[in-house]
XYZ file of C-alpha atoms in Angstrom:
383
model
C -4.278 -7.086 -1.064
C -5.642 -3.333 -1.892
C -7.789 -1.330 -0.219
C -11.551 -1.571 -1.805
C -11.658 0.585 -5.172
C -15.263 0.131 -6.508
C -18.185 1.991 -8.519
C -21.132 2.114 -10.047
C -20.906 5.057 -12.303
C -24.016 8.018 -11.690
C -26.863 7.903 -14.077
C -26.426 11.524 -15.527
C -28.883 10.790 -18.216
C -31.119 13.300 -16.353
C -28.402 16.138 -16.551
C -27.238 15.754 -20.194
C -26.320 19.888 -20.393
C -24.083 19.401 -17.271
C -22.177 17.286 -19.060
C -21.911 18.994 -22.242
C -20.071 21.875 -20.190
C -16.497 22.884 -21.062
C -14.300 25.117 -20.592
C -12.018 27.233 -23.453
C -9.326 27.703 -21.151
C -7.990 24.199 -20.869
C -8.408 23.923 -25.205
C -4.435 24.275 -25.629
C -3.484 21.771 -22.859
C -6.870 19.292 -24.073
C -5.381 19.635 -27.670
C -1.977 18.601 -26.770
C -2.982 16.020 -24.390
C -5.238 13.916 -26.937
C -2.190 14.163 -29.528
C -0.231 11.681 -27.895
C 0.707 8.558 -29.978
C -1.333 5.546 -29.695
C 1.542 3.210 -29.148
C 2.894 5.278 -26.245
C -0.742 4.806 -24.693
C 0.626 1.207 -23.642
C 1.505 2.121 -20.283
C 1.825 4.742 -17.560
C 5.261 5.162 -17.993
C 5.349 6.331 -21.196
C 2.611 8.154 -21.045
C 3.794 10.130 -17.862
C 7.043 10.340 -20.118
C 5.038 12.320 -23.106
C 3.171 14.344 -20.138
C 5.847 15.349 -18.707
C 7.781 16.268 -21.590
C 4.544 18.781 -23.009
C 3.889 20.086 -19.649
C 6.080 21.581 -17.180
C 3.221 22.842 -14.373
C 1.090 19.995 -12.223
C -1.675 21.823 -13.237
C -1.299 21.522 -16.482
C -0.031 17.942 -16.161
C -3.503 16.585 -14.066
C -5.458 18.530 -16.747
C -4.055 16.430 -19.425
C -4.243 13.318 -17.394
C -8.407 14.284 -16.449
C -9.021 14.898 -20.357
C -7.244 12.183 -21.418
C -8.983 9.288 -19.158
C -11.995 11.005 -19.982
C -11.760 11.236 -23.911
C -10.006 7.584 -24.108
C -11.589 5.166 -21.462
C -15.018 4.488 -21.824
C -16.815 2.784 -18.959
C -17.797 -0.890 -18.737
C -20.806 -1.474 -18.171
C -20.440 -5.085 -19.130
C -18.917 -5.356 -15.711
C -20.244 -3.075 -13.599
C -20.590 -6.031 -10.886
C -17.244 -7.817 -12.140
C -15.482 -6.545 -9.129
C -12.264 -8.062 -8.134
C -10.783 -6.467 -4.711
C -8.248 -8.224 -4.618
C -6.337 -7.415 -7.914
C -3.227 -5.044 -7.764
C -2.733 -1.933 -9.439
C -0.089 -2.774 -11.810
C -3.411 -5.224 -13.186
C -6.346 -2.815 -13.141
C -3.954 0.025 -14.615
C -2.730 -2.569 -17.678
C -6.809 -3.808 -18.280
C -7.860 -0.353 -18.510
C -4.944 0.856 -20.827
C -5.446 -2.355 -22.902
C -8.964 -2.621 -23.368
C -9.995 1.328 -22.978
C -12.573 -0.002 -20.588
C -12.757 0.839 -16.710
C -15.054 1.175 -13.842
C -13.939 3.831 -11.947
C -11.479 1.508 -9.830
C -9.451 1.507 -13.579
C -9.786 5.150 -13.887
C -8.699 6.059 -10.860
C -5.578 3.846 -10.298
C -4.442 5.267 -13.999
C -5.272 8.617 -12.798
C -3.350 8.240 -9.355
C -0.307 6.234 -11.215
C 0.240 9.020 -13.606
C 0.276 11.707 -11.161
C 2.868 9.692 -9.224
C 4.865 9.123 -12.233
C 4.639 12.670 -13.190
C 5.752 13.850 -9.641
C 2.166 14.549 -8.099
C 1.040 13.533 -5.267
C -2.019 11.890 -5.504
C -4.501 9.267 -2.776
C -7.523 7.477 -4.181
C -10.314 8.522 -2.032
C -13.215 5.659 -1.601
C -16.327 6.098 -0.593
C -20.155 6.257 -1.220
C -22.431 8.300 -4.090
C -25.618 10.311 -4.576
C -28.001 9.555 -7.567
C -30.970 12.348 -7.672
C -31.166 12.344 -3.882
C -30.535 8.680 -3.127
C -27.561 7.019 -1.871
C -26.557 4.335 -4.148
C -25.959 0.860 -3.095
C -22.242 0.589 -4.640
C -18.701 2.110 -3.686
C -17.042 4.228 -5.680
C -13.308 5.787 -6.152
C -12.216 9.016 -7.453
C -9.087 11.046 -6.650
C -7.322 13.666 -4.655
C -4.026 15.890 -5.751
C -1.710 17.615 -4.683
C -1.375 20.603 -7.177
C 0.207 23.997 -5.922
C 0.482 22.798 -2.453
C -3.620 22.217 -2.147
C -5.444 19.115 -2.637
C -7.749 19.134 -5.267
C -10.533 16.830 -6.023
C -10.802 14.838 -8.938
C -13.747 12.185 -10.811
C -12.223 11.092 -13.849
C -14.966 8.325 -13.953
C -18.004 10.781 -13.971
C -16.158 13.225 -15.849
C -15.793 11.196 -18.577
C -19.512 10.847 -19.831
C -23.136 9.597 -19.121
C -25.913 6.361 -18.750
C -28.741 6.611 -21.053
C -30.641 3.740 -21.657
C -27.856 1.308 -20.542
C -25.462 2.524 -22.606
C -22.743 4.427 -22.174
C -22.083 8.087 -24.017
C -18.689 9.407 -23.775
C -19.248 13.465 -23.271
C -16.790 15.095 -21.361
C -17.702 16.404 -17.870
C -15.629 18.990 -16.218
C -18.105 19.361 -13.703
C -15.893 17.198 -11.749
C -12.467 18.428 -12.683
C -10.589 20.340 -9.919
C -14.078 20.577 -7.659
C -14.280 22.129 -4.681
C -14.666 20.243 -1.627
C -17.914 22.066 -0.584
C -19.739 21.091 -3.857
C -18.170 17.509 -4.228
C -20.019 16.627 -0.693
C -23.204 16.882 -2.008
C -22.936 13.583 -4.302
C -19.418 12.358 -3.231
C -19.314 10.757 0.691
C -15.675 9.663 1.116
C -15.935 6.380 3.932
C -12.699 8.406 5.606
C -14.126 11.846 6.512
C -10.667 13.096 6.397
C -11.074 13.252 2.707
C -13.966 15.511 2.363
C -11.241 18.093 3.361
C -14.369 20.404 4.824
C -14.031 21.864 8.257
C -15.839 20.838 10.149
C -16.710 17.295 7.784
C -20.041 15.579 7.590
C -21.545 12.988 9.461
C -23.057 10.007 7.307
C -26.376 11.324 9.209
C -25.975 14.697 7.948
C -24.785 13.511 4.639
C -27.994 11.221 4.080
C -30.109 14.771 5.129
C -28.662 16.374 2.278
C -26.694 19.003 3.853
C -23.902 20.069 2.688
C -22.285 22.002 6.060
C -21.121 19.134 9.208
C -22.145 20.433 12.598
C -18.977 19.232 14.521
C -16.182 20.072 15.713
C -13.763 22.242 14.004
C -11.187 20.065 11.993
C -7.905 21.004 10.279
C -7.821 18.278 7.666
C -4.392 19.917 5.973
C -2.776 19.336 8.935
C -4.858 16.176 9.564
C -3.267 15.155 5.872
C 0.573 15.847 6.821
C 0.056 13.679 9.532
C -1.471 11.169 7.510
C 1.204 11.132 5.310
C 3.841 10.319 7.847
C 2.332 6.948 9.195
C 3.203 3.824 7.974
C 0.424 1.461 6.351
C -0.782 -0.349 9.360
C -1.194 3.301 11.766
C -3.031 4.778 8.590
C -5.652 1.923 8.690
C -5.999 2.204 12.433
C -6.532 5.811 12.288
C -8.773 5.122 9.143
C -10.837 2.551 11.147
C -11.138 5.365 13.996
C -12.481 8.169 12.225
C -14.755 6.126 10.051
C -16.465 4.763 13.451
C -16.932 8.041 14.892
C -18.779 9.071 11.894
C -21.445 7.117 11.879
C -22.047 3.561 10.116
C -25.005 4.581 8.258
C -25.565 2.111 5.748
C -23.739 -1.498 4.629
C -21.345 0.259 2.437
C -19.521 1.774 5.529
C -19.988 -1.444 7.169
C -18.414 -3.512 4.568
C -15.516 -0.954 3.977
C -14.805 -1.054 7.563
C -14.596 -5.199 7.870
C -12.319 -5.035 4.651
C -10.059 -2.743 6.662
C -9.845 -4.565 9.282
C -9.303 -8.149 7.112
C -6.406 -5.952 5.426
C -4.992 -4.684 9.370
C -4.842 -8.335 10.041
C -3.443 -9.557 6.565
C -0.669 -6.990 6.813
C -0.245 -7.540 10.947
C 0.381 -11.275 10.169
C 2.877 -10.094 6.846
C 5.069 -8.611 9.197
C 4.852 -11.664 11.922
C 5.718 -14.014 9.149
C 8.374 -10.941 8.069
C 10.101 -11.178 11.691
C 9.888 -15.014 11.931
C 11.664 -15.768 8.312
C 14.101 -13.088 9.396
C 14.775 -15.655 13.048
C 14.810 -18.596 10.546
C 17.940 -16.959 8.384
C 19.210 -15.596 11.027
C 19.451 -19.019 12.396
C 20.947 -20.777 9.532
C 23.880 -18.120 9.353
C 24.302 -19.203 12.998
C 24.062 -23.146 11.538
C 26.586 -22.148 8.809
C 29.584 -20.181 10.772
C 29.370 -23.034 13.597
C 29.851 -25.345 10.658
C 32.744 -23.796 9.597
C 34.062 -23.556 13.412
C 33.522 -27.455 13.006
C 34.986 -27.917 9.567
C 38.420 -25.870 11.466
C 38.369 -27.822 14.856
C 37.962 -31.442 12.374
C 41.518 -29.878 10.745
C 42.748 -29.383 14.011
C 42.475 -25.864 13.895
C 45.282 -25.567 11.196
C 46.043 -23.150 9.397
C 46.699 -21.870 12.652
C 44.756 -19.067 13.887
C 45.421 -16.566 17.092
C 43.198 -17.679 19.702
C 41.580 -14.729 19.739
C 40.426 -15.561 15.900
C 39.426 -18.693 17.154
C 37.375 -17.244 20.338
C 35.554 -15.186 17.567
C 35.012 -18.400 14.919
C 32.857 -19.170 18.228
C 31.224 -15.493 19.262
C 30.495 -15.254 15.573
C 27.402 -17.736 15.440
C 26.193 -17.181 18.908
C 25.529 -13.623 18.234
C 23.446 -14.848 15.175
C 21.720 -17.334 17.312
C 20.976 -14.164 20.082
C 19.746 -11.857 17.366
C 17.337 -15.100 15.782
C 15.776 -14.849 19.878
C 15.472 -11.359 19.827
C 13.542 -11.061 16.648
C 11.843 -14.644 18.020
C 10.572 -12.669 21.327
C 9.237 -9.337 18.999
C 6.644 -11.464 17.109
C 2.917 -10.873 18.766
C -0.125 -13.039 18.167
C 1.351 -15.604 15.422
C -1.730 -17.747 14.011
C -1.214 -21.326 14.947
C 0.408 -22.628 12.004
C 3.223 -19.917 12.342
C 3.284 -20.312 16.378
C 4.069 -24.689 15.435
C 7.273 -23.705 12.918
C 8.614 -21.123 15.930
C 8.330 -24.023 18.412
C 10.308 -25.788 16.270
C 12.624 -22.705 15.389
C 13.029 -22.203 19.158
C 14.183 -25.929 19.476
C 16.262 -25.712 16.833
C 17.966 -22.672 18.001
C 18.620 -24.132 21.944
C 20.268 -27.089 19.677
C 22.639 -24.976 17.886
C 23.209 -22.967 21.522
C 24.117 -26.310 22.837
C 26.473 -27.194 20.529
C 28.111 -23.715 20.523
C 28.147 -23.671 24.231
C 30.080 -27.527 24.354
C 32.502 -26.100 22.013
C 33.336 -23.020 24.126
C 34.004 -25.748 27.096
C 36.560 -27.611 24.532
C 37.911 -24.096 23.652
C 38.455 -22.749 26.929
C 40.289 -25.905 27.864
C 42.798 -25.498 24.668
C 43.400 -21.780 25.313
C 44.328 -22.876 28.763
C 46.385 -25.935 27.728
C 50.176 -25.416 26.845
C 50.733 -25.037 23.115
C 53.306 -27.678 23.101
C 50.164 -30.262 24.107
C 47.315 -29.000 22.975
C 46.851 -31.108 20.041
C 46.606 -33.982 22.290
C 43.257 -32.334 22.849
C 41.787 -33.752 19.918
C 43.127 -37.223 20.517
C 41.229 -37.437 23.805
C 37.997 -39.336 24.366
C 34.922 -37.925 25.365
């Protein structure tokens, strides 16, 4: 399951000579970019393989990776409402490589899988847009990098061309190449407000009042972003969840986004659950398997002999597996009731094996204590 990566791409027909900008300074990097073979276009590894062996500087490296998504994927409008949440990124990256069409959830998992296989960091940003002074009714998804230890902002899916009359016209756009934070606010409303990277950020209020300056509280988001970095999955959707509530749930978008985060907090919650219970269950069945061998000795009348202290520990061995299964047993919080039936069961099965173990230590404790020259009589005796 992956976080919500959705757009609908911004009807630029109205700003046709933004588009046509460019820039001379990025003509040698653009110019070896586009020159890289067709067949090694198949996937981002061997694309991040060419980039990588061109360009030695991450700046140079996201350049060719903007100009290349922008000059080779054209947008798909087909599908603009042929969204599938839940497909993974290894999927969305091969469609979009294989068919040259995206929305902007295709350009920006390419764009964010090339930067990690060229050794940039990179987070796809989601969040909300801003048409000629209306906020539209779709999600959207561009990028963040981190290039010369700043993040950067990136659109690969408006920089790569324009609407006009339903159609799309490729036109490169690097308007939204390496934008400042400041200027990508006034179209671009990230559902986290830790992305905007702006101190202080912007409410969704202030946001839908067109301004472009927050009137909070002062906010380190680089700071804010190294601690972001070092949660795991589940504490950086809690925190998400947090600071997306305290900013204001202005329209359905944010609402939606939010109860997707939360569906995800529960789908991973109950991963690890049935994690720690599968880990109880093998635990378990090593348990099963070394007192079955204990068994298998005792049935051979413990010959080839063994010390008694090896035999003491052909005992110890599968009731520390069976303690470790009820530790990991106790850990698991909130099972669903399907899970909570099979560790009922588990727990029966494990006071079974306990049993067992603990009749054998009787019968054990009586042979260590019995004088060698009788104790195989031991196994003669009736219960």
């Amino acid at each position: 399951m992956r976080l919500l990566k959705l757009t609908l791409l911004v009807l630029l027909c109205l700003n046709l000579n933004v588009c046509a900008q460019s820039d001379t300074s990025y003509l040698s990097i653009d110019k070896i970019a586009l020159a890289i073979p067709h067949t090694t276009c198949v996937n981002t590894i061997e694309m991040s393989k060419y980039f990588n062996t061109k360009f030695s500087k991450p700046e140079e490296k996201v350049r060719a990776i903007f100009v290349w998504l922008a000059s080779n994927i054209s947008y798909d409008i087909d599908n603009i409402f042929a969204i599938n949440r839940y497909a993974s990124s290894r999927e969305i990256i091969a469609k979009t490589l294989s068919t040259r069409k995206a929305i902007c959830q295709g350009y920006a998992e390419t764009f964010s899988d090339l930067c990690t296989k060229t050794g940039i960091k990179s987070i796809v940003i989601t969040g909300y847009t801003k048409q000629n002074g209306f906020v539209d009714f779709i999600p959207h998804a561009w990028i963040t990098a981190f290039i010369n230890d700043q993040w950067r902002l990136y659109d690969p899916t408006w920089g790569s061309g324009y609407i006009n009359d339903n159609k799309f016209n490729k036109q490169l756009n690097n308007s939204y190449y390496d934008t400042d934070p400041s200027v990508m606010i006034k179209d671009h409303m990230p559902f986290d407000p830790l992305w905007q990277m702006l101190n202080p950020p912007l409410t969704s209020a202030e946001f839908y009042d067109h301004k472009t300056k927050g009137n909070g509280e002062s906010f380190n988001f680089a700071d804010s972003i190294k601690a972001y970095e070092q949660l795991d999955t589940i504490e950086r959707i809690n925190a998400g969840i947090r600071r997306i509530e305290a900013n204001g749930i202005k329209n359905s978008l944010i609402n939606d986004h939010l109860n997707y985060l939360h569906r995800e907090l529960d789908f991973r919650k109950q991963n690890i659950v049935v994690a720690q219970y599968n880990d109880a269950v093998n635990k378990n069945n090593e348990a099963v398997n070394l007192f079955n061998k204990y068994i298998d000795f005792k049935n051979k009348q413990f010959t080839p002999k063994k010390t008694d202290a090896e035999i003491q520990q052909m005992l110890e061995a599968p009731e520390k597996k069976v303690l470790e299964a009820r530790q990991i047993v106790s850990a698991i919080q909130n099972p669903d009731a399907s899970l909570s039936a099979n560790i009922t069961s588990l727990k029966s099965m494990m006071n079974d094996i306990q049993k067992k173990i603990d009749d054998e230590k009787e019968f054990v404790k009586k042979y260590f204590n019995t004088s060698k020259l009788t104790r195989q009589t031991l196994f003669y005796q009736v219960k």
